[in-house]
PDB file of C-alpha atoms in Angstrom:
ATOM      1  CA  PRO A   1    -124.954 102.223 -79.513  1.00  0.00           C
ATOM      2  CA  VAL A   2    -124.295 100.899 -82.998  1.00  0.00           C
ATOM      3  CA  ASP A   3    -121.819  98.479 -83.446  1.00  0.00           C
ATOM      4  CA  THR A   4    -119.106  99.825 -85.628  1.00  0.00           C
ATOM      5  CA  THR A   5    -116.098  97.506 -85.253  1.00  0.00           C
ATOM      6  CA  GLN A   6    -116.886  95.967 -88.513  1.00  0.00           C
ATOM      7  CA  GLN A   7    -116.409  98.981 -90.067  1.00  0.00           C
ATOM      8  CA  LEU A   8    -112.885  99.377 -88.762  1.00  0.00           C
ATOM      9  CA  VAL A   9    -109.662  97.919 -90.096  1.00  0.00           C
ATOM     10  CA  VAL A  10    -106.243  97.735 -88.168  1.00  0.00           C
ATOM     11  CA  LYS A  11    -103.191  98.112 -90.516  1.00  0.00           C
ATOM     12  CA  ASP A  12     -99.943  99.792 -90.378  1.00  0.00           C
ATOM     13  CA  ALA A  13     -99.832 103.312 -91.056  1.00  0.00           C
ATOM     14  CA  GLY A  14     -96.784 103.058 -93.177  1.00  0.00           C
ATOM     15  CA  ASP A  15     -95.067 105.977 -91.903  1.00  0.00           C
ATOM     16  CA  GLY A  16     -93.220 104.509 -88.823  1.00  0.00           C
ATOM     17  CA  ARG A  17     -96.022 105.008 -86.370  1.00  0.00           C
ATOM     18  CA  GLY A  18     -97.161 101.113 -86.159  1.00  0.00           C
ATOM     19  CA  ARG A  19    -100.577 100.003 -86.464  1.00  0.00           C
ATOM     20  CA  GLY A  20    -103.551 102.338 -86.913  1.00  0.00           C
ATOM     21  CA  VAL A  21    -107.309 102.337 -87.141  1.00  0.00           C
ATOM     22  CA  TYR A  22    -109.132 103.041 -90.068  1.00  0.00           C
ATOM     23  CA  ALA A  23    -112.620 103.113 -91.323  1.00  0.00           C
ATOM     24  CA  THR A  24    -113.906 100.607 -93.967  1.00  0.00           C
ATOM     25  CA  ALA A  25    -116.923 102.732 -94.840  1.00  0.00           C
ATOM     26  CA  ASP A  26    -118.248 106.042 -94.028  1.00  0.00           C
ATOM     27  CA  LEU A  27    -119.005 106.741 -90.023  1.00  0.00           C
ATOM     28  CA  PRO A  28    -121.384 109.280 -88.798  1.00  0.00           C
ATOM     29  CA  ALA A  29    -120.236 111.840 -85.812  1.00  0.00           C
ATOM     30  CA  ARG A  30    -120.721 110.552 -82.794  1.00  0.00           C
ATOM     31  CA  ALA A  31    -120.826 106.840 -83.462  1.00  0.00           C
ATOM     32  CA  TYR A  32    -119.453 104.785 -80.803  1.00  0.00           C
ATOM     33  CA  LEU A  33    -116.603 103.053 -81.424  1.00  0.00           C
ATOM     34  CA  GLY A  34    -115.700 101.060 -78.663  1.00  0.00           C
ATOM     35  CA  ASP A  35    -114.146 101.100 -74.779  1.00  0.00           C
ATOM     36  CA  TYR A  36    -110.517 101.179 -73.793  1.00  0.00           C
ATOM     37  CA  GLU A  37    -109.709  97.583 -72.920  1.00  0.00           C
ATOM     38  CA  GLY A  38    -107.107  96.221 -70.833  1.00  0.00           C
ATOM     39  CA  GLU A  39    -106.058  95.350 -66.910  1.00  0.00           C
ATOM     40  CA  LEU A  40    -107.791  97.948 -64.617  1.00  0.00           C
ATOM     41  CA  PHE A  41    -105.216  98.988 -61.860  1.00  0.00           C
ATOM     42  CA  ARG A  42    -105.569 101.724 -59.226  1.00  0.00           C
ATOM     43  CA  ALA A  43    -103.161 104.743 -59.365  1.00  0.00           C
ATOM     44  CA  GLU A  44    -101.459 103.658 -56.243  1.00  0.00           C
ATOM     45  CA  ASP A  45    -100.540 100.426 -57.590  1.00  0.00           C
ATOM     46  CA  TYR A  46     -98.775 102.081 -60.737  1.00  0.00           C
ATOM     47  CA  SER A  47     -95.434 101.541 -59.435  1.00  0.00           C
ATOM     48  CA  SER A  48     -95.656  98.537 -57.880  1.00  0.00           C
ATOM     49  CA  MET A  49     -96.816  96.925 -60.919  1.00  0.00           C
ATOM     50  CA  GLY A  50     -93.636  97.777 -62.299  1.00  0.00           C
ATOM     51  CA  PHE A  51     -94.323 100.888 -64.550  1.00  0.00           C
ATOM     52  CA  GLY A  52     -91.323 103.460 -64.471  1.00  0.00           C
ATOM     53  CA  ASP A  53     -89.241 100.095 -63.917  1.00  0.00           C
ATOM     54  CA  GLY A  54     -88.976  98.685 -67.191  1.00  0.00           C
ATOM     55  CA  ARG A  55     -92.723  97.940 -67.620  1.00  0.00           C
ATOM     56  CA  ASP A  56     -93.807  99.422 -70.719  1.00  0.00           C
ATOM     57  CA  SER A  57     -96.690 102.099 -69.987  1.00  0.00           C
ATOM     58  CA  SER A  58     -96.883 103.663 -73.440  1.00  0.00           C
ATOM     59  CA  TYR A  59    -100.485 101.630 -73.748  1.00  0.00           C
ATOM     60  CA  VAL A  60    -101.527 103.284 -69.901  1.00  0.00           C
ATOM     61  CA  HIS A  61    -104.675 104.951 -70.607  1.00  0.00           C
ATOM     62  CA  TRP A  62    -105.640 107.090 -67.553  1.00  0.00           C
ATOM     63  CA  ILE A  63    -109.513 107.220 -66.563  1.00  0.00           C
ATOM     64  CA  ASN A  64    -109.094 109.484 -63.809  1.00  0.00           C
ATOM     65  CA  LYS A  65    -106.235 110.615 -61.073  1.00  0.00           C
ATOM     66  CA  GLU A  66    -107.398 107.009 -59.149  1.00  0.00           C
ATOM     67  CA  TRP A  67    -107.709 104.776 -62.310  1.00  0.00           C
ATOM     68  CA  GLY A  68    -105.818 103.516 -65.108  1.00  0.00           C
ATOM     69  CA  VAL A  69    -106.194 100.781 -67.622  1.00  0.00           C
ATOM     70  CA  ASP A  70    -102.976  99.122 -69.350  1.00  0.00           C
ATOM     71  CA  GLY A  71    -104.132  98.386 -72.911  1.00  0.00           C
ATOM     72  CA  ARG A  72    -100.417  96.901 -73.779  1.00  0.00           C
ATOM     73  CA  ALA A  73    -101.428  93.125 -73.926  1.00  0.00           C
ATOM     74  CA  LYS A  74    -104.854  93.767 -75.791  1.00  0.00           C
ATOM     75  CA  ALA A  75    -102.901  96.168 -78.538  1.00  0.00           C
ATOM     76  CA  LEU A  76    -100.060  93.531 -78.896  1.00  0.00           C
ATOM     77  CA  ALA A  77    -102.750  90.464 -79.913  1.00  0.00           C
ATOM     78  CA  ALA A  78    -105.093  92.724 -81.598  1.00  0.00           C
ATOM     79  CA  GLU A  79    -106.004  91.893 -85.042  1.00  0.00           C
ATOM     80  CA  ASP A  80    -109.378  93.567 -84.996  1.00  0.00           C
ATOM     81  CA  PHE A  81    -110.055  97.139 -83.341  1.00  0.00           C
ATOM     82  CA  THR A  82    -108.982  98.157 -79.899  1.00  0.00           C
ATOM     83  CA  ALA A  83    -108.944 101.798 -78.681  1.00  0.00           C
ATOM     84  CA  ALA A  84    -105.310 101.449 -77.781  1.00  0.00           C
ATOM     85  CA  LEU A  85    -104.600 101.345 -81.358  1.00  0.00           C
ATOM     86  CA  LEU A  86    -105.645 104.594 -82.255  1.00  0.00           C
ATOM     87  CA  ASN A  87    -103.001 106.981 -82.984  1.00  0.00           C
ATOM     88  CA  HIS A  88    -101.939 110.421 -82.047  1.00  0.00           C
ATOM     89  CA  SER A  89    -102.799 113.678 -83.756  1.00  0.00           C
ATOM     90  CA  SER A  90    -103.355 117.094 -81.765  1.00  0.00           C
ATOM     91  CA  LYS A  91    -104.027 118.883 -85.092  1.00  0.00           C
ATOM     92  CA  ARG A  92    -106.061 116.094 -86.786  1.00  0.00           C
ATOM     93  CA  ALA A  93    -108.030 114.254 -83.888  1.00  0.00           C
ATOM     94  CA  ASN A  94    -111.127 112.877 -84.799  1.00  0.00           C
ATOM     95  CA  VAL A  95    -112.058 110.710 -81.943  1.00  0.00           C
ATOM     96  CA  VAL A  96    -113.087 112.016 -78.581  1.00  0.00           C
ATOM     97  CA  ARG A  97    -113.133 110.072 -75.196  1.00  0.00           C
ATOM     98  CA  ARG A  98    -115.761 109.957 -72.431  1.00  0.00           C
ATOM     99  CA  VAL A  99    -115.394 108.886 -68.921  1.00  0.00           C
ATOM    100  CA  ARG A 100    -118.112 106.865 -67.195  1.00  0.00           C
ATOM    101  CA  ALA A 101    -117.771 106.762 -63.236  1.00  0.00           C
ATOM    102  CA  ALA A 102    -119.558 103.120 -63.337  1.00  0.00           C
ATOM    103  CA  GLY A 103    -116.935 100.604 -64.113  1.00  0.00           C
ATOM    104  CA  PRO A 104    -114.738 103.089 -64.430  1.00  0.00           C
ATOM    105  CA  ARG A 105    -114.595 103.061 -67.882  1.00  0.00           C
ATOM    106  CA  VAL A 106    -113.661 105.010 -70.902  1.00  0.00           C
ATOM    107  CA  GLU A 107    -115.451 105.124 -74.266  1.00  0.00           C
ATOM    108  CA  PHE A 108    -114.462 106.519 -77.442  1.00  0.00           C
ATOM    109  CA  TYR A 109    -116.533 108.263 -80.127  1.00  0.00           C
ATOM    110  CA  THR A 110    -116.244 109.787 -83.528  1.00  0.00           C
ATOM    111  CA  ALA A 111    -116.040 113.761 -82.916  1.00  0.00           C
ATOM    112  CA  ARG A 112    -117.258 114.301 -86.734  1.00  0.00           C
ATOM    113  CA  ALA A 113    -118.201 112.339 -89.749  1.00  0.00           C
ATOM    114  CA  ILE A 114    -115.261 110.212 -90.749  1.00  0.00           C
ATOM    115  CA  ARG A 115    -115.101 109.041 -94.249  1.00  0.00           C
ATOM    116  CA  SER A 116    -114.005 105.771 -95.584  1.00  0.00           C
ATOM    117  CA  GLY A 117    -110.354 105.131 -95.571  1.00  0.00           C
ATOM    118  CA  GLU A 118    -109.455 107.777 -92.958  1.00  0.00           C
ATOM    119  CA  GLU A 119    -107.546 106.950 -89.784  1.00  0.00           C
ATOM    120  CA  LEU A 120    -109.258 107.269 -86.728  1.00  0.00           C
ATOM    121  CA  LEU A 121    -107.027 109.616 -84.398  1.00  0.00           C
ATOM    122  CA  LEU A 122    -107.018 110.619 -80.892  1.00  0.00           C
ATOM    123  CA  ASP A 123    -105.062 113.715 -79.089  1.00  0.00           C
ATOM    124  CA  TYR A 124    -103.252 111.944 -76.201  1.00  0.00           C
ATOM    125  CA  GLY A 125    -103.084 115.308 -74.277  1.00  0.00           C
ATOM    126  CA  ASN A 126     -99.769 116.836 -72.886  1.00  0.00           C
ATOM    127  CA  ASP A 127     -99.814 114.638 -69.811  1.00  0.00           C
ATOM    128  CA  TYR A 128     -99.356 111.129 -71.623  1.00  0.00           C
ATOM    129  CA  TRP A 129     -96.320 112.763 -73.846  1.00  0.00           C
ATOM    130  CA  ALA A 130     -94.844 114.319 -70.530  1.00  0.00           C
ATOM    131  CA  ALA A 131     -95.277 110.882 -68.814  1.00  0.00           C
ATOM    132  CA  ILE A 132     -93.322 108.770 -71.476  1.00  0.00           C
ATOM    133  CA  GLY A 133     -90.682 111.879 -72.010  1.00  0.00           C
ATOM    134  CA  VAL A 134     -91.248 111.816 -75.468  1.00  0.00           C
ATOM    135  CA  THR A 135     -92.206 114.897 -77.758  1.00  0.00           C
ATOM    136  CA  PRO A 136     -94.833 114.365 -80.305  1.00  0.00           C
ATOM    137  CA  LEU A 137     -94.596 115.293 -84.051  1.00  0.00           C
ATOM    138  CA  ASP A 138     -98.167 116.204 -84.319  1.00  0.00           C
TER     139      ASP A 138
END
């Protein structure tokens, strides 16, 4: 895949959502953005890792029912693109995920052509919001 990371910038969304990912150039549909990076763990280890007992789970991305990735450390340290900084939108999502069994890993792609200056948004899904006990605004 073509490396699009040089065409992405991380900046404050300016509306209370924290940082987000924005295109600095037009991107075609189906452009590879990157993988969800972080600490890979088995679902059976979720509780023993402290999740649900004070450890922030808002950056946990479930690959499938067996594997998850905790992207918190990567997101908090990031000045450049990391998929953990993609903000949520169910109505305006323009990024899709693709699960790869090998690894296992999750890849992210543009769902359609993206204009320069546009924020890249992912629909986190209902399970994410239920797990952290928050109702999404969008």
